[in-house]
Coordinates of C-alpha atoms and ligand atoms in Angstrom, one line a residue:
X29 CA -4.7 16.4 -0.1
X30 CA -1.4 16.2 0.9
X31 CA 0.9 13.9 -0.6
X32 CA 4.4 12.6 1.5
X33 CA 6.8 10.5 -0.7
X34 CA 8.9 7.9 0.9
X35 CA 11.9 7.5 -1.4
X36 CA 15.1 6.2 -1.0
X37 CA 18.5 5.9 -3.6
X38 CA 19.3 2.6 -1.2
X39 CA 17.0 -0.6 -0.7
X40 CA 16.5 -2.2 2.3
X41 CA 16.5 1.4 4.5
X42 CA 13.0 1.2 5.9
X43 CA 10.8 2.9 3.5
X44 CA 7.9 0.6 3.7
X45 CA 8.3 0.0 7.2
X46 CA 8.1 4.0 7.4
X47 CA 5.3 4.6 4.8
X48 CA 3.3 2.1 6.4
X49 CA 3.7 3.7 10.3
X50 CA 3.4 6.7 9.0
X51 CA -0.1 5.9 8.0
X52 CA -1.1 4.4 11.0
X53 CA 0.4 7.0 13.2
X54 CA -1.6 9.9 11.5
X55 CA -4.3 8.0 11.7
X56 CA -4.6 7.3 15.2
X57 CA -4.3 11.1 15.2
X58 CA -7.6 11.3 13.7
X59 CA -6.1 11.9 10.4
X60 CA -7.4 9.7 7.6
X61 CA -4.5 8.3 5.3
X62 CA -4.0 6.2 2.1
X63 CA -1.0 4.5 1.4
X64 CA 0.2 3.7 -2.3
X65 CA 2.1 1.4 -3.3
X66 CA 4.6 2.4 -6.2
X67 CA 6.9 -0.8 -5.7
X68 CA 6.6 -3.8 -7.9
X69 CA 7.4 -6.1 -4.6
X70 CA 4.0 -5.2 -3.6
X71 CA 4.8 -5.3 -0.3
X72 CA 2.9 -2.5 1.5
X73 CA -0.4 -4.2 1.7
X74 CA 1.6 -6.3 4.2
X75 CA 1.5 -3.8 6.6
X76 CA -2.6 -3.5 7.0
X77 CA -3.0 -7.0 7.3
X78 CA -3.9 -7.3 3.3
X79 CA -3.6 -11.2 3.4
X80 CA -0.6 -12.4 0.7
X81 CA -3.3 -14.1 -1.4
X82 CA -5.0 -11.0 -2.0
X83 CA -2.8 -9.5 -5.3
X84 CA -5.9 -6.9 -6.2
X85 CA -4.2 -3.6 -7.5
X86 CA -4.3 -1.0 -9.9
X87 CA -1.0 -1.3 -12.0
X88 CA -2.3 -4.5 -13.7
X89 CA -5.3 -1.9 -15.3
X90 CA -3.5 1.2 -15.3
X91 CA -2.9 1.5 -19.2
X92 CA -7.0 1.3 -19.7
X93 CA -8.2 2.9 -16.5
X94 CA -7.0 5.8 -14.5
X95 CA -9.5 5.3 -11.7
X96 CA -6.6 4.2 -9.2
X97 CA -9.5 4.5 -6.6
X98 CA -11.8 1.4 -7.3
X99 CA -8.9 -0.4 -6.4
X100 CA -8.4 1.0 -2.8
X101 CA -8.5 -1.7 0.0
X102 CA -9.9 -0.5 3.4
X103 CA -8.2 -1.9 6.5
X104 CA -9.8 -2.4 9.9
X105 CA -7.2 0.5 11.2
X106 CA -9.2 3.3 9.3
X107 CA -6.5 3.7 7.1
X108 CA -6.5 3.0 3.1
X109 CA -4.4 0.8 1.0
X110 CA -3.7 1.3 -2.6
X111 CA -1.8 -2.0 -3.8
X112 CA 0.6 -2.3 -6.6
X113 CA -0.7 -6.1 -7.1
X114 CA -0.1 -8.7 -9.1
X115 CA 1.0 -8.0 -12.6
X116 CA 2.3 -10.0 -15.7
X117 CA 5.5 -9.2 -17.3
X118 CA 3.4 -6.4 -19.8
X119 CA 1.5 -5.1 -17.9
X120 CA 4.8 -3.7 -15.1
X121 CA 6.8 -3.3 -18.4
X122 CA 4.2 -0.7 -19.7
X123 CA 3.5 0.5 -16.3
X124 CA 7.4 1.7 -15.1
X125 CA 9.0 2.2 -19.2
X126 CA 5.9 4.5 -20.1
X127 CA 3.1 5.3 -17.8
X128 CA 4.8 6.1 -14.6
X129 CA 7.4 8.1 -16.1
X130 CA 4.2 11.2 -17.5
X131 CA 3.8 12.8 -14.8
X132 CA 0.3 13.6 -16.4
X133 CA -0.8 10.0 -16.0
X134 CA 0.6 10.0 -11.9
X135 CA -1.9 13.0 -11.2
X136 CA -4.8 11.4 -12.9
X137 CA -4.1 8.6 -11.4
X138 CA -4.2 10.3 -8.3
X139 CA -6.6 13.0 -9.1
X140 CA -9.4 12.0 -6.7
X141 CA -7.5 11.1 -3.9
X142 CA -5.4 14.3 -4.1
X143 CA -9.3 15.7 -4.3
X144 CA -9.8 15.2 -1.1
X145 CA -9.0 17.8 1.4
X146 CA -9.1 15.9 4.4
X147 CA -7.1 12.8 3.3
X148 CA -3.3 12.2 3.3
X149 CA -1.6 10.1 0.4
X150 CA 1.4 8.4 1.7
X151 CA 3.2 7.0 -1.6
X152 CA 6.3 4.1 -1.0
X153 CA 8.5 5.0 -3.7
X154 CA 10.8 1.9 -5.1
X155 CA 14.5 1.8 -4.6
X156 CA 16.6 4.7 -7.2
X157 CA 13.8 5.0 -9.2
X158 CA 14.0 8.4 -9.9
X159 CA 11.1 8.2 -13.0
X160 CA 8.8 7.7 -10.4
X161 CA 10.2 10.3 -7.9
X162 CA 10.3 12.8 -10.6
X163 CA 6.5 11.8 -12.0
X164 CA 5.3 12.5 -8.1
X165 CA 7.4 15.2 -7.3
X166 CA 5.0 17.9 -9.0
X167 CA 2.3 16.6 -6.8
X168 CA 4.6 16.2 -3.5
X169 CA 4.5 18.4 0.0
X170 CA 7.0 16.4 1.0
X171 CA 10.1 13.8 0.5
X172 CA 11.3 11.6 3.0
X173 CA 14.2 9.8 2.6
X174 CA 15.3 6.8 5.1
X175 CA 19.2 5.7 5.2
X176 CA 20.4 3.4 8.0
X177 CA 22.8 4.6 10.0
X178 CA 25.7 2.5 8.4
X179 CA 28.2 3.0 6.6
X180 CA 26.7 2.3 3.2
X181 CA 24.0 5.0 3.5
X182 CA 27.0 7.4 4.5
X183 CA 28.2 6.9 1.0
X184 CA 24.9 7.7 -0.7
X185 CA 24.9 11.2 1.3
X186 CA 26.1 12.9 -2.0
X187 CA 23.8 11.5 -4.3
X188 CA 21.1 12.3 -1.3
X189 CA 22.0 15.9 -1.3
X190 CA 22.3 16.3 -4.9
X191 CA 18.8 14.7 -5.3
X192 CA 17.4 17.1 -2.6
X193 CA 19.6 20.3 -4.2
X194 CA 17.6 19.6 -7.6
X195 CA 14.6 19.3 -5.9
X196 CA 14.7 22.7 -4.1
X197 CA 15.5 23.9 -7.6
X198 CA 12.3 22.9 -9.0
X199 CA 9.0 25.0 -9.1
X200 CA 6.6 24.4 -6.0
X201 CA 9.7 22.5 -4.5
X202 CA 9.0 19.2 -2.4
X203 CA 10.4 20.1 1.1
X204 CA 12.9 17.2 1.5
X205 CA 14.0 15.3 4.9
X206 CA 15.9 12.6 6.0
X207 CA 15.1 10.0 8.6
X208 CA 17.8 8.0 9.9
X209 CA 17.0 4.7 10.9
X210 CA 17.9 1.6 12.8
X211 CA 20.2 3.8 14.8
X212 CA 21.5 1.4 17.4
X213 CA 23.5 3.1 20.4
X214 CA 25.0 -0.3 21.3
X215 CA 27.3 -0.6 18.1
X216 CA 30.0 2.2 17.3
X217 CA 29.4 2.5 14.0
X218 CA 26.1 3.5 14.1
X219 CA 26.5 6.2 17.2
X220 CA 29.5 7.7 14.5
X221 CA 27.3 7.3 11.0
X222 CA 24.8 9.3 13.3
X223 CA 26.6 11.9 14.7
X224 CA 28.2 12.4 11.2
X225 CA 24.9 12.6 9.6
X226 CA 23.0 14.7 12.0
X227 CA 26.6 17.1 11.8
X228 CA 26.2 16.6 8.0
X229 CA 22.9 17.0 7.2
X230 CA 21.4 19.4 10.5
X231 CA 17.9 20.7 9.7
X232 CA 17.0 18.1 6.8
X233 CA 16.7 15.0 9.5
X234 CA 13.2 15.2 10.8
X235 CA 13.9 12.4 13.1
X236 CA 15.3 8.8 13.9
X237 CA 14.0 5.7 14.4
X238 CA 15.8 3.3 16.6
X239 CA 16.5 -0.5 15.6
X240 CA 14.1 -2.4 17.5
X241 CA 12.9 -5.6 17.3
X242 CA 8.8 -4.7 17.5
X243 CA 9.8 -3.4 14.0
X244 CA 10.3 -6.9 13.0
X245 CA 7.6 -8.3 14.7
X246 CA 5.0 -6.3 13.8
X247 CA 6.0 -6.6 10.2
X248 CA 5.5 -10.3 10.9
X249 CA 2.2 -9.8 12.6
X250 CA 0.9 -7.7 9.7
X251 CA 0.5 -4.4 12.3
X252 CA 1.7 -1.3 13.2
X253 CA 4.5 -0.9 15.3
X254 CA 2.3 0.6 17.7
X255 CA -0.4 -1.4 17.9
X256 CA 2.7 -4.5 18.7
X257 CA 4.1 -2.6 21.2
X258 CA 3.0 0.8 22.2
X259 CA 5.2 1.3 24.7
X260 CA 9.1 0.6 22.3
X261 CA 11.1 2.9 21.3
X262 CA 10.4 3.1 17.7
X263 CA 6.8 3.4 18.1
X264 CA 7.8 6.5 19.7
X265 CA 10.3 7.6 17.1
X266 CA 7.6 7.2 14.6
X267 CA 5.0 9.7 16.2
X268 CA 7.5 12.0 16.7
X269 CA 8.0 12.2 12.9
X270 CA 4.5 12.0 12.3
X271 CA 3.7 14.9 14.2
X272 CA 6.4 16.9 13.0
X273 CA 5.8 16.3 9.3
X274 CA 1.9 17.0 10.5
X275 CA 3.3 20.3 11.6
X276 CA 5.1 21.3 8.3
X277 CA 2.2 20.0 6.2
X278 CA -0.3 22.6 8.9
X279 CA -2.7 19.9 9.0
X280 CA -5.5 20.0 11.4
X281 CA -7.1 17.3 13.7
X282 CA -10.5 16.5 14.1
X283 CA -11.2 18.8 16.9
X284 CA -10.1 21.8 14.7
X285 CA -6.8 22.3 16.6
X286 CA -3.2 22.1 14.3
X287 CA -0.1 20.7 15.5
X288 CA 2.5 22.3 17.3
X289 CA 6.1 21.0 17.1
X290 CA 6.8 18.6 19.3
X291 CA 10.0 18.6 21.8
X292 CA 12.9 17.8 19.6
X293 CA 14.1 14.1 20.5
X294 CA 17.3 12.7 20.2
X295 CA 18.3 15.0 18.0
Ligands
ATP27 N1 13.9 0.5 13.0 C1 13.9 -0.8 12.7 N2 14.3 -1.7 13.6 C2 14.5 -3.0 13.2 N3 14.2 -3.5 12.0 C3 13.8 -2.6 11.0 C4 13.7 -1.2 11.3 N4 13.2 -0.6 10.2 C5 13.1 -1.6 9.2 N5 13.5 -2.8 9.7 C6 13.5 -4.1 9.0 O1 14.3 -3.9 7.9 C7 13.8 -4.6 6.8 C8 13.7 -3.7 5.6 O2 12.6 -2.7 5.9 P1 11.7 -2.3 4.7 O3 11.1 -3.4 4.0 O4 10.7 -1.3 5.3 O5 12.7 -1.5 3.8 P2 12.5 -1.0 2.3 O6 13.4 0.2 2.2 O7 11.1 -0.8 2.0 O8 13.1 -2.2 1.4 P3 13.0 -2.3 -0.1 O9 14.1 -1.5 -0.7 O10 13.2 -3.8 -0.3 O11 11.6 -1.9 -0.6 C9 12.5 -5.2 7.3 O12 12.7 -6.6 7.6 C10 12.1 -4.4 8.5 O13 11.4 -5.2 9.4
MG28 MG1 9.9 -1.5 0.4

């Protein structure tokens, strides 16, 4: 039922790497998850191990059908994949100029896996599309954003808080975080974009993910940072923000229990 969107005003910030982790680190909480993939680059199946020749999705069909569902892919990690897939030129044009902009057509699209109590939709927004953002955000518990800690997300920090400002303003508001990622405590610039942004932006970070290079190679391998290396840092960083966004969405494990916040970390 719940539905987390991973949006960001910047490209490049991590917001499939985070959607995709996300997924798996709920899951291996005993928390089944779908991921959708709302980004023409298609890019999320990547992360279950969805081999590149397989471009099934459901934005090539979405102006007939609005059974999103028949097109889920299951992975061997428990967790679901909805793909954007392959398109031609129509078929994306009618997709992001009319259809994704209703937010009507978004919740029937999602209607059935919104249905389901027990399942969490994980959606990778793409890059300053706010039509998208805006369709979803009727539907959305939650907003994450990812910036890197650099100095060219520092400049988006406006446009971040303005974004999040309107959204508070809405009806049923989306709560709205930030995760900072790539933070790298070896270079200056990142320790100061940090500190700034944690000074700047206080309660709205929900955690930070450290550069680290079993991002990178389990992006290559097609798996999830923690199944690569359980044991690095921003395995760790991710199931930190899992469980704390677990906590704000009250959700409860298989054994009946709900999470408690965790320890805060780093921050
Ligand atoms: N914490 C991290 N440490 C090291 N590399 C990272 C980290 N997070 C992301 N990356 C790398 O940064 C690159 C961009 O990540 P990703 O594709 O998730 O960003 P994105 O926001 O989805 O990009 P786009 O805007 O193109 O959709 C990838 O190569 C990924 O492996
Ligand atoms: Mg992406």
């Amino acid at each position: 039922m719940p539905l987390i969107a991973v949006y960001s005003p910047k490209g490049g910030t991590g917001k499939t790497t985070l959607a995709a982790n996300l997924c798996h680190s709920l899951s291996t909480m005993g928390l089944k998850t779908v991921a959708v993939d709302f980004d023409p680059q298609n890019a999320l199946r990547l992360q279950f191990g969805i081999p590149l020749a397989d471009t099934s999705g459901y934005v090539a069909s979405a102006s007939e059908s609005a059974m999103w569902s028949k097109h889920l892919l299951s992975t061997p990690h428990h967790v679901f994949v909805l793909p954007y897939g392959k398109t031609t030129i129509q078929q994306r044009s009618a997709f992001e100029k009319s259809l994704i902009r209703e937010p009507s057509f978004v919740t029937r699209g999602l209607q059935e896996l919104l249905a389901q109590p027990d399942l969490i939709v994980v959606a990778d927004l793409p890059t300053a599309n706010i039509y998208t953002l805006q369709s979803l955000l009727p539907k959305a518990d939650v907003v994450v954003t990812p910036l890197l800690a650099d100095t060219a997300s520092l400049s988006l920090l406006p446009e971040v808080e303005n974004l999040f400002a309107d959204i508070a303003m809405q009806e049923n508001a989306s709560d709205t975080f930030v995760v900072i990622n790539q933070a790298d405590y070896r270079r200056k610039v990142s320790k100061d974009v940090e500190g700034y942004m944690v000074q700047r932006l206080n309660d709205t970070i929900i955690g930070i993910v450290h550069r680290d290079e079993s991002v990178v190679e389990a992006n290559a391998a097609q798996q999830s940072i923690s199944s690569v290396n359980h044991a690095s840092v921003a395995a760790f960083d991710i199931e930190v923000i899992s469980k704390k966004l677990a906590e704000k969405l009250g959700l409860v494990t298989n054994d009946g229990s709900m999470f408690s916040a965790p320890a805060p970390h780093h921050i």
